[in-house]
Amino acid sequence: MSATQLSPLLFPLLRQLSDGKFHSGQALAQHYQLSRSTVFNLIQQADKLGLRIHAVHGRGYRLVDEMSWLDLQDLRTRLLAVGQDYLIHAQDQIDSTNSALFAQALAGAPHRSVLYADYQYAGRGRRGRSWQAPPGGGLAFSVLWRFEQGVNQLSGLSVVIGLALARALAQCCPAIEKLPVKIKWPNDVLAGYRKLAGVLVEAQGEMDGPSFAVIGIGVNQRLPARFREEIDQAVVDMDEMGARVNRAEVMAVILTELSTAMAEFARTGMRSALQEWPRWHAHEGRQVMLRSPDGTSHGGLVSGLDQAGNLLLKMPDGSIRQFGAGEVSLRPLP
Ligand code: BTN
């Protein structure tokens, strides 16, 4: 699905349609001071995004599925209640929250800035992939974390963040036996071996510090079939897992877990992450294949992580080799 910027008028319209009731084209046109044909075009844009719209002659339009929006005030109240200090901005749409927050970081944005968007038209994933979700379909935000230390001391950070995200989502999603929340190294969050959420960490800074990381988090909340078809891996969303939690709640839990994990990382480095890892890793103790973009591949037995968050593989000759997350992809062997 080619991602393009949406009409800014679509967002208030979708919010209005989110109550599950019918709204006539005429009432919508009057309310937003638009022509009936503009309203019709906006409805078509929503339909193209895979949002299911029920149109009934004489009654108007209704969104079939309830849509989830972020209540920023609710989020701020929840974070305040647990003593979490974040500076949060929310927008209807943006190219990528990571790209935008990275630019803001270079321009001096403060530590613990958060940028949320209802829709990213050029969302980015790891290893040069795109990350796509329609409004209401995915939760997408980025967090700026500043460090005294240099970038070379941040290795392992993406594993630490993956663990924090998995812990948060396991809290939000009811325990479904067939869909336990796990991690695929380094930080894909899976449920039932299908992808539920991903993390894109982009760091920059001096070798001896200071440095910063922009931590991008994307969670599948309710992905329409049309979007799923475009994704080249098995996916799962929170809706399917029976987790109909509001966005403010999910974000508050993630931001709180992130904060705890970062404090622990600052205090003890990778110590507690390494202890926790084996019980979260979906492929621990299993035979996997690692593939690099240059076509080379290595098969071996997953044997934990080293201090820098590199994956350790026991090779067929019995030796242990370490692999950095960078550009390598991991596939379990049957
Ligand atoms: C992956 O699993 O490939 C990482 C996905 C990261 C997606 C998030 S959504 C918010 C932030 N902005 C982006 O453009 N990407 C990250």
Coordinates of C-alpha atoms and ligand atoms in Angstrom, one line a residue:
M1 CA 0.0 0.0 0.0
S2 CA 1.6 3.3 -1.1
A3 CA 1.6 5.6 1.9
T4 CA 0.8 9.2 1.2
Q5 CA -0.1 12.1 3.3
L6 CA -3.8 12.2 4.1
S7 CA -6.2 15.1 3.9
P8 CA -6.0 17.0 7.2
L9 CA -9.8 17.1 7.1
L10 CA -10.0 13.3 7.4
F11 CA -8.9 13.3 11.0
P12 CA -11.7 15.3 12.6
L13 CA -14.2 13.5 10.4
L14 CA -12.9 10.1 11.5
R15 CA -13.1 11.2 15.1
Q16 CA -16.7 12.2 14.6
L17 CA -17.5 8.9 13.0
S18 CA -15.8 6.9 15.8
D19 CA -18.8 6.9 18.0
G20 CA -20.3 4.1 16.0
K21 CA -23.4 6.1 15.1
F22 CA -24.7 7.1 11.7
H23 CA -23.9 10.6 10.5
S24 CA -25.5 12.0 7.4
G25 CA -23.4 13.4 4.6
Q26 CA -25.3 16.6 5.0
A27 CA -24.8 16.9 8.7
L28 CA -21.0 16.2 8.3
A29 CA -20.7 18.8 5.5
Q30 CA -22.5 21.4 7.6
H31 CA -20.5 20.6 10.8
Y32 CA -17.2 20.9 9.0
Q33 CA -18.3 23.6 6.5
L34 CA -17.4 21.3 3.6
S35 CA -19.2 20.4 0.4
R36 CA -21.1 17.1 0.3
S37 CA -18.7 15.9 -2.4
T38 CA -15.6 16.7 -0.2
V39 CA -17.2 14.6 2.5
F40 CA -17.8 11.8 0.0
N41 CA -14.1 12.0 -1.1
L42 CA -12.9 11.9 2.5
I43 CA -15.1 8.8 3.1
Q44 CA -13.5 7.2 0.0
Q45 CA -10.0 8.0 1.3
A46 CA -10.9 6.2 4.6
D47 CA -12.2 3.3 2.7
K48 CA -9.0 3.0 0.7
L49 CA -7.1 2.8 4.0
G50 CA -9.1 -0.3 4.8
L51 CA -11.3 1.4 7.4
R52 CA -14.7 -0.3 7.2
I53 CA -17.4 2.2 6.5
H54 CA -21.1 1.4 6.6
A55 CA -23.0 3.7 4.2
V56 CA -26.8 3.5 4.3
H57 CA -29.0 5.6 2.0
G58 CA -31.0 8.1 4.1
R59 CA -29.0 7.5 7.2
G60 CA -25.4 8.3 6.2
Y61 CA -22.1 6.9 7.3
R62 CA -20.8 4.9 10.2
L63 CA -17.5 3.3 11.0
V64 CA -18.0 -0.4 11.5
D65 CA -15.2 -0.9 13.9
E66 CA -14.7 1.4 16.9
M67 CA -11.6 3.5 16.4
S68 CA -9.0 4.2 19.0
W69 CA -7.6 7.7 19.5
L70 CA -5.1 9.0 21.9
D71 CA -6.6 11.1 24.7
L72 CA -3.5 13.2 25.5
Q73 CA -4.9 14.6 28.8
D74 CA -5.7 11.0 30.0
L75 CA -2.1 10.0 29.1
R76 CA -0.6 13.0 31.0
T77 CA -2.8 12.3 34.0
R78 CA -1.8 8.6 34.1
L79 CA 1.9 9.4 33.8
L80 CA 1.7 12.1 36.5
A81 CA 0.0 9.5 38.8
V82 CA 3.0 7.2 38.6
G83 CA 5.6 10.1 38.8
Q84 CA 6.7 9.8 35.2
D85 CA 7.9 13.0 33.7
Y86 CA 7.7 13.1 29.9
L87 CA 7.2 16.0 27.5
I88 CA 4.6 14.7 25.0
H89 CA 3.5 16.1 21.7
A90 CA 0.8 14.6 19.5
Q91 CA 0.0 15.2 15.9
D92 CA -2.6 13.9 13.5
Q93 CA 0.0 12.8 10.9
I94 CA 3.7 13.0 10.2
D95 CA 6.2 11.3 7.9
S96 CA 7.8 9.3 10.7
T97 CA 7.9 10.1 14.4
N98 CA 11.5 8.8 14.5
S99 CA 12.7 11.1 11.7
A100 CA 10.9 14.1 13.1
L101 CA 12.1 13.6 16.7
F102 CA 15.7 12.9 15.5
A103 CA 15.7 16.3 13.8
Q104 CA 14.3 17.9 17.0
A105 CA 16.9 16.1 19.0
L106 CA 19.7 17.7 16.8
A107 CA 18.0 21.0 17.4
G108 CA 18.1 20.6 21.2
A109 CA 14.8 18.9 22.2
P110 CA 14.9 17.9 25.8
H111 CA 15.5 14.5 27.3
R112 CA 12.3 12.4 27.6
S113 CA 10.5 14.2 24.7
V114 CA 7.8 12.0 23.2
L115 CA 6.3 12.5 19.7
Y116 CA 3.1 10.6 18.9
A117 CA 1.2 10.6 15.6
D118 CA -2.2 9.1 14.7
Y119 CA -0.8 8.3 11.2
Q120 CA 2.7 8.0 9.7
Y121 CA 2.8 8.2 5.9
A122 CA 6.5 7.2 5.8
G123 CA 6.9 5.1 9.0
R124 CA 10.2 3.3 9.1
G125 CA 11.1 -0.1 10.4
R126 CA 14.4 -1.8 11.0
R127 CA 16.7 -2.9 8.2
G128 CA 15.4 -0.3 5.8
R129 CA 11.8 -1.6 5.9
S130 CA 8.7 0.5 6.0
W131 CA 6.3 0.4 9.0
Q132 CA 2.6 1.0 8.0
A133 CA -0.7 1.3 9.8
P134 CA -3.8 3.3 9.1
P135 CA -5.1 5.8 11.6
G136 CA -6.4 3.8 14.6
G137 CA -4.6 0.7 13.3
G138 CA -1.3 1.0 15.1
L139 CA 0.2 2.9 18.0
A140 CA 3.2 4.8 16.9
F141 CA 5.5 7.1 18.9
S142 CA 9.1 8.0 19.5
V143 CA 11.0 8.9 22.7
L144 CA 14.2 10.9 23.0
W145 CA 16.6 9.7 25.5
R146 CA 19.8 11.6 26.3
F147 CA 22.9 10.0 27.8
E148 CA 26.1 11.3 29.4
Q149 CA 28.0 8.4 27.9
G150 CA 29.1 7.9 24.3
V151 CA 27.3 5.9 21.6
N152 CA 29.7 3.0 21.9
Q153 CA 28.5 2.4 25.4
L154 CA 24.9 2.1 24.3
S155 CA 25.3 -1.3 22.7
G156 CA 22.7 -3.6 24.2
L157 CA 20.2 -0.8 24.5
S158 CA 17.9 -2.1 21.8
V159 CA 17.6 -5.4 23.7
V160 CA 16.9 -3.6 26.9
I161 CA 14.1 -1.6 25.2
G162 CA 12.7 -4.7 23.5
L163 CA 12.4 -6.3 27.0
A164 CA 10.7 -3.2 28.4
L165 CA 8.2 -3.2 25.5
A166 CA 7.5 -6.9 25.9
R167 CA 6.9 -6.6 29.6
A168 CA 4.5 -3.7 29.0
L169 CA 2.5 -5.5 26.3
A170 CA 2.3 -8.6 28.4
Q171 CA 0.7 -6.5 31.1
C172 CA -1.8 -5.0 28.6
C173 CA -2.7 -8.1 26.7
P174 CA -4.6 -10.8 28.7
A175 CA -2.7 -14.0 28.9
I176 CA -3.9 -16.1 26.0
E177 CA -2.3 -19.5 26.2
K178 CA -1.7 -19.8 22.5
L179 CA -0.4 -16.2 22.2
P180 CA 2.2 -15.7 24.9
V181 CA 4.1 -12.4 24.4
K182 CA 7.8 -13.2 23.5
I183 CA 10.7 -11.4 21.9
K184 CA 12.5 -12.3 18.7
W185 CA 16.1 -11.0 19.0
P186 CA 16.9 -8.2 19.1
N187 CA 13.6 -6.5 19.9
D188 CA 10.6 -7.7 17.8
V189 CA 7.7 -8.4 20.2
L190 CA 5.8 -11.5 19.1
A191 CA 2.6 -13.1 20.3
G192 CA 2.2 -16.7 19.1
Y193 CA 5.3 -16.2 16.9
R194 CA 3.5 -13.4 15.0
K195 CA 4.7 -9.8 15.2
L196 CA 2.9 -7.6 17.6
A197 CA 5.3 -4.7 17.9
G198 CA 8.6 -3.4 16.8
V199 CA 11.4 -1.0 17.9
L200 CA 13.6 1.2 15.9
V201 CA 16.5 2.7 17.9
E202 CA 18.6 5.5 16.2
A203 CA 21.5 6.8 18.2
Q204 CA 24.0 9.6 17.6
G205 CA 26.7 11.3 19.6
E206 CA 30.3 11.7 20.5
M207 CA 32.4 8.6 21.2
D208 CA 33.0 9.8 24.8
G209 CA 29.6 11.4 25.2
P210 CA 27.2 13.0 25.3
S211 CA 24.9 11.0 23.0
F212 CA 21.2 10.5 22.4
A213 CA 18.9 7.8 21.1
V214 CA 15.5 8.2 19.4
I215 CA 13.5 5.1 20.4
G216 CA 10.6 4.5 18.0
I217 CA 7.9 2.1 19.1
G218 CA 5.2 0.7 16.8
V219 CA 2.4 -1.6 18.1
N220 CA -0.2 -3.3 16.0
Q221 CA -3.5 -2.4 17.4
R222 CA -6.1 -3.2 14.8
L223 CA -4.6 -3.8 11.3
P224 CA -7.1 -4.0 8.5
A225 CA -6.7 -7.0 6.1
R226 CA -5.6 -4.7 3.4
F227 CA -2.6 -3.6 5.4
R228 CA -1.8 -7.2 6.6
E229 CA -1.5 -8.3 2.9
E230 CA 1.3 -5.8 2.4
I231 CA 3.4 -7.0 5.3
D232 CA 5.9 -9.7 4.4
Q233 CA 5.7 -11.5 7.8
A234 CA 3.0 -13.0 10.1
V235 CA 1.4 -10.3 12.2
V236 CA -1.0 -10.1 15.1
D237 CA -2.7 -7.2 16.7
M238 CA -3.9 -6.2 20.2
D239 CA -7.5 -6.4 19.1
E240 CA -7.1 -10.0 18.1
M241 CA -5.6 -10.7 21.4
G242 CA -8.7 -9.4 23.2
A243 CA -6.8 -6.4 24.5
R244 CA -9.2 -3.5 24.0
V245 CA -7.2 -1.2 26.1
N246 CA -7.2 2.5 25.3
R247 CA -4.2 4.1 23.8
A248 CA -3.4 6.3 26.7
E249 CA -3.3 3.3 29.0
V250 CA -1.0 1.3 26.6
M251 CA 1.3 4.3 26.2
A252 CA 1.5 5.0 29.9
V253 CA 2.4 1.4 30.6
I254 CA 5.1 1.3 27.9
L255 CA 6.6 4.7 28.9
T256 CA 6.7 3.6 32.6
E257 CA 8.4 0.3 31.7
L258 CA 10.8 2.1 29.5
S259 CA 11.7 4.5 32.2
T260 CA 12.4 1.7 34.7
A261 CA 14.5 -0.2 32.2
M262 CA 16.5 2.8 31.3
A263 CA 17.2 3.5 35.0
E264 CA 18.4 -0.1 35.4
F265 CA 20.5 0.2 32.3
A266 CA 22.2 3.3 33.7
R267 CA 22.8 1.6 37.1
T268 CA 23.9 -1.9 36.1
G269 CA 24.3 -1.9 32.3
M270 CA 23.0 -5.2 30.8
R271 CA 23.0 -7.2 34.1
S272 CA 19.2 -7.6 34.7
A273 CA 18.4 -7.7 30.9
L274 CA 20.7 -10.7 30.5
Q275 CA 19.1 -12.4 33.4
E276 CA 15.6 -11.9 32.1
W277 CA 16.4 -12.7 28.4
P278 CA 16.2 -16.5 28.3
R279 CA 12.6 -16.6 29.5
W280 CA 11.5 -13.9 27.0
H281 CA 13.4 -15.0 23.9
A282 CA 11.1 -16.9 21.5
H283 CA 14.0 -18.9 20.0
E284 CA 16.2 -19.6 23.0
G285 CA 17.8 -23.0 22.7
R286 CA 16.4 -23.5 19.1
Q287 CA 18.1 -23.9 15.8
V288 CA 18.0 -20.8 13.7
M289 CA 19.4 -19.3 10.5
L290 CA 20.9 -15.8 10.5
R291 CA 21.0 -14.0 7.1
S292 CA 23.0 -11.0 6.1
P293 CA 22.0 -8.7 3.2
D294 CA 25.1 -9.9 1.3
G295 CA 23.5 -13.3 1.1
T296 CA 25.7 -15.1 3.7
S297 CA 23.8 -17.2 6.2
H298 CA 24.8 -19.0 9.4
G299 CA 22.9 -21.8 11.1
G300 CA 23.3 -22.6 14.7
L301 CA 21.8 -23.1 18.2
V302 CA 20.6 -20.0 20.0
S303 CA 22.7 -19.8 23.2
G304 CA 21.9 -16.4 24.8
L305 CA 23.4 -13.0 24.5
D306 CA 26.7 -11.4 25.3
Q307 CA 27.2 -8.2 27.3
A308 CA 26.7 -6.0 24.2
G309 CA 23.4 -7.7 23.3
N310 CA 24.9 -9.7 20.5
L311 CA 23.3 -13.0 19.8
L312 CA 25.4 -16.1 20.6
L313 CA 25.1 -19.1 18.3
K314 CA 26.5 -22.5 18.9
M315 CA 27.9 -23.5 15.5
P316 CA 27.8 -27.1 14.1
D317 CA 31.6 -27.4 15.0
G318 CA 30.8 -26.6 18.6
S319 CA 32.3 -23.1 18.6
I320 CA 30.3 -20.1 19.9
R321 CA 30.0 -17.1 17.5
Q322 CA 28.5 -13.7 18.2
F323 CA 26.3 -11.8 15.8
G324 CA 25.4 -8.1 16.0
A325 CA 21.8 -7.1 15.3
G326 CA 22.7 -4.5 12.7
E327 CA 21.6 -6.0 9.4
V328 CA 21.1 -9.6 10.3
S329 CA 17.7 -11.3 10.1
L330 CA 16.8 -14.3 12.2
R331 CA 14.6 -17.2 11.0
P332 CA 13.8 -20.3 13.1
L333 CA 14.6 -23.6 11.5
P334 CA 11.8 -26.2 11.4
Ligands
BTN1 C1 10.6 -2.8 13.2 O1 10.2 -3.8 13.8 O2 11.0 -2.9 12.0 C2 10.7 -1.5 13.9 C3 9.4 -0.7 13.7 C4 9.4 0.6 14.4 C5 8.2 1.4 14.0 C6 8.1 2.7 14.8 S1 6.5 3.5 14.7 C7 7.1 4.9 15.5 C8 8.5 5.1 15.0 N1 8.6 5.9 13.8 C9 9.0 5.2 12.8 O3 9.1 5.7 11.6 N2 9.3 4.0 13.1 C10 9.1 3.8 14.5

